Short mmCIF file of C-alpha atoms in Angstrom, two decimals:
data_model
loop_
_atom_site.label_atom_id
_atom_site.label_comp_id
_atom_site.label_asym_id
_atom_site.label_seq_id
_atom_site.Cartn_x
_atom_site.Cartn_y
_atom_site.Cartn_z
CA MET A 1 375.50 86.57 304.78
CA HIS A 2 371.90 87.56 304.91
CA PRO A 3 370.30 87.20 308.27
CA ASP A 4 367.81 84.73 307.05
CA THR A 5 370.10 82.51 304.98
CA PRO A 6 370.18 79.20 306.75
CA LEU A 7 373.57 77.69 307.17
CA SER A 8 372.03 74.20 307.30
CA PRO A 9 368.67 72.78 305.87
CA GLY A 10 366.35 73.08 308.89
CA ASP A 11 366.92 72.00 312.39
CA PRO A 12 368.06 68.48 312.33
CA ALA A 13 367.65 67.92 316.07
CA GLY A 14 363.93 69.05 315.67
CA THR A 15 364.32 71.50 318.66
CA VAL A 16 362.64 74.44 317.14
CA LEU A 17 359.06 75.28 318.12
CA ARG A 18 356.49 74.55 315.34
CA VAL A 19 353.12 76.00 314.65
CA GLY A 20 351.50 72.71 315.42
CA GLN A 21 352.84 72.90 318.93
CA ILE A 22 351.13 76.26 319.51
CA GLY A 23 348.23 76.03 317.25
CA PHE A 24 346.99 78.37 314.41
CA VAL A 25 344.46 80.42 316.32
CA ALA A 26 346.80 82.84 318.05
CA PRO A 27 349.05 83.36 315.16
CA ALA A 28 345.97 83.94 312.85
CA ALA A 29 344.61 86.42 315.24
CA LEU A 30 348.09 88.22 315.43
CA LEU A 31 348.35 88.31 311.59
CA GLY A 32 344.81 89.52 311.28
CA ARG A 33 345.81 92.68 313.39
CA PHE A 34 347.99 93.43 310.30
CA GLY A 35 345.53 92.65 307.66
CA LEU A 36 347.08 89.37 306.87
CA GLN A 37 345.59 85.95 306.68
CA LEU A 38 347.10 82.77 307.86
CA GLN A 39 346.25 79.66 305.66
CA ARG A 40 346.90 76.07 307.07
CA VAL A 41 348.34 73.78 304.53
CA ALA A 42 347.62 70.09 304.84
CA PRO A 43 350.46 67.83 306.12
CA GLY A 44 352.80 66.73 303.40
CA GLU A 45 351.52 69.16 300.89
CA PRO A 46 353.80 71.82 299.42
CA ILE A 47 353.68 75.20 301.01
CA PRO A 48 352.63 77.83 298.49
CA GLY A 49 354.91 80.80 298.16
CA SER A 50 357.61 79.37 300.21
CA PHE A 51 361.05 80.62 299.27
CA TRP A 52 363.06 77.90 301.01
CA GLY A 53 360.76 75.10 300.43
CA ASP A 54 360.31 71.92 302.73
CA GLU A 55 358.50 73.23 305.95
CA GLU A 56 359.22 76.97 305.63
CA ALA A 57 356.27 79.32 305.65
CA GLY A 58 355.17 80.95 302.42
CA ILE A 59 353.73 84.18 301.35
CA ILE A 60 351.46 85.16 298.45
CA GLY A 61 349.79 88.58 298.53
CA ASN A 62 348.24 89.13 302.06
CA THR A 63 348.29 85.48 302.94
CA VAL A 64 350.98 83.58 304.82
CA TYR A 65 350.93 79.75 304.42
CA ALA A 66 352.13 77.23 306.91
CA ARG A 67 351.81 73.63 307.93
CA ASP A 68 351.84 72.07 311.50
CA ASP A 69 355.63 71.40 310.88
CA THR A 70 356.51 75.07 310.00
CA PRO A 71 358.74 76.54 312.55
CA VAL A 72 357.11 79.51 314.30
CA HIS A 73 360.21 81.63 313.52
CA SER A 74 359.54 81.11 309.84
CA LEU A 75 355.91 81.91 310.05
CA LEU A 76 356.82 85.25 312.00
CA HIS A 77 359.55 85.96 309.56
CA GLU A 78 357.42 85.68 306.42
CA ALA A 79 354.50 87.54 308.05
CA GLY A 80 357.01 90.22 308.94
CA HIS A 81 357.97 90.73 305.35
CA LEU A 82 354.44 91.46 304.52
CA ILE A 83 353.94 93.70 307.60
CA VAL A 84 356.95 95.86 306.75
CA LEU A 85 355.65 96.56 303.30
CA PRO A 86 353.00 99.21 302.44
CA PRO A 87 349.60 97.48 302.21
CA GLU A 88 349.36 98.59 298.49
CA ARG A 89 352.54 96.57 297.76
CA ARG A 90 351.43 93.38 299.33
CA PRO A 91 349.16 92.21 296.52
CA ASP A 92 352.26 91.94 294.32
CA VAL A 93 354.19 89.64 296.57
CA HIS A 94 354.67 86.10 295.65
CA THR A 95 357.39 84.03 297.46
CA ASP A 96 360.04 86.69 297.72
CA ALA A 97 359.10 89.81 299.39
CA THR A 98 362.24 92.02 299.25
CA ASP A 99 365.81 92.29 298.22
CA SER A 100 366.45 95.34 300.64
CA ILE A 101 368.79 94.69 303.41
CA GLU A 102 366.96 97.43 305.36
CA GLU A 103 363.70 95.60 305.12
CA GLU A 104 365.08 92.40 306.00
CA ASP A 105 366.59 93.75 309.07
CA ALA A 106 363.23 95.25 310.06
CA THR A 107 361.57 91.85 309.40
CA CYS A 108 364.05 90.02 311.64
CA PHE A 109 363.66 92.55 314.30
CA LEU A 110 359.89 92.50 314.04
CA GLN A 111 359.57 88.72 314.14
CA ILE A 112 361.39 88.80 317.54
CA VAL A 113 359.03 91.60 318.87
CA LEU A 114 355.88 89.62 317.68
CA ALA A 115 357.02 86.39 319.33
CA ASP A 116 355.95 88.04 322.61
CA GLU A 117 352.46 88.17 321.29
CA LEU A 118 352.19 84.48 321.00
CA PRO A 119 351.38 82.37 323.96
CA GLY A 120 354.14 79.94 324.65
CA VAL A 121 356.71 81.59 322.41
CA GLY A 122 358.26 84.89 323.47
CA ARG A 123 361.28 86.62 322.12
CA ALA A 124 363.71 84.55 324.10
CA ARG A 125 362.57 81.20 322.69
CA LEU A 126 362.35 82.78 319.11
CA MET A 127 365.97 84.15 319.17
CA ALA A 128 367.17 80.60 320.40
CA ASP A 129 365.25 79.01 317.59
CA MET A 130 366.52 81.49 314.98
CA ASP A 131 370.08 80.47 316.16
CA ALA A 132 369.33 76.80 316.12
CA TRP A 133 368.01 77.05 312.62
CA GLY A 134 371.21 78.93 311.37
CA TYR A 135 370.34 82.59 310.94
CA SER A 136 373.66 84.32 310.81
CA PHE A 137 374.18 87.60 312.54
CA ARG A 138 377.69 89.47 312.63
CA LEU A 139 377.69 89.50 316.52
CA GLY A 140 377.20 85.74 316.60
CA SER A 141 373.67 85.34 317.71
CA ALA A 142 370.07 86.75 317.13
CA ARG A 143 370.02 88.08 320.81
CA ALA A 144 373.22 89.97 320.47
CA TRP A 145 372.10 91.46 317.22
CA PHE A 146 368.83 92.49 318.65
CA GLU A 147 370.17 94.02 321.79
CA GLN A 148 373.39 95.62 320.35
CA ASP A 149 373.18 95.99 316.60
CA ALA A 150 369.71 96.54 315.40
CA ALA A 151 369.18 100.30 315.79
CA ASN A 152 368.55 100.57 312.04
CA ALA A 153 365.84 98.01 312.15
CA ARG A 154 364.22 99.59 315.11
CA ASP A 155 364.36 102.99 313.49
CA PHE A 156 362.66 101.58 310.40
CA LEU A 157 359.81 100.15 312.22
CA GLN A 158 359.31 103.10 314.37
CA ALA A 159 359.18 105.54 311.40
CA ARG A 160 356.43 103.41 309.81
CA GLY A 161 354.45 102.96 313.29
CA LEU A 162 355.16 99.37 313.57
CA PRO A 163 355.92 97.48 316.84
CA HIS A 164 359.55 97.92 317.84
#
């Protein structure tokens, strides 16, 4: 199963960290470092470019879309898809950034690393949220994958001069 394929629709217990809980300022600044914009979507409005729908973040071109109820892990994952792409490919992105397992792995790794850049988030919280949401890794958890099975993702990011 793909690492970002949810096993269940969302987090029924509501335990994952949401963008509204940390605000949009720090995520917007983080995305800006990579030439991306964060667009806040009004409550209840559909999120443009969302692959999964509901509260999941969306991507179109150089913009990541999120609402207050968007999980932080979703925002970082979709941003990661754009970050791992060469800037010249970003304008063509609408909703689905890649079908490459290599890029998907790099995106999952990068979202964990970028979590350390957001106050009140951090990689431990993000990995716990990924597990709660239903990300599926062959070692059983995001943390086990990140620490023991993600060398290919780390190498991918390192080769492109991205955080790893």
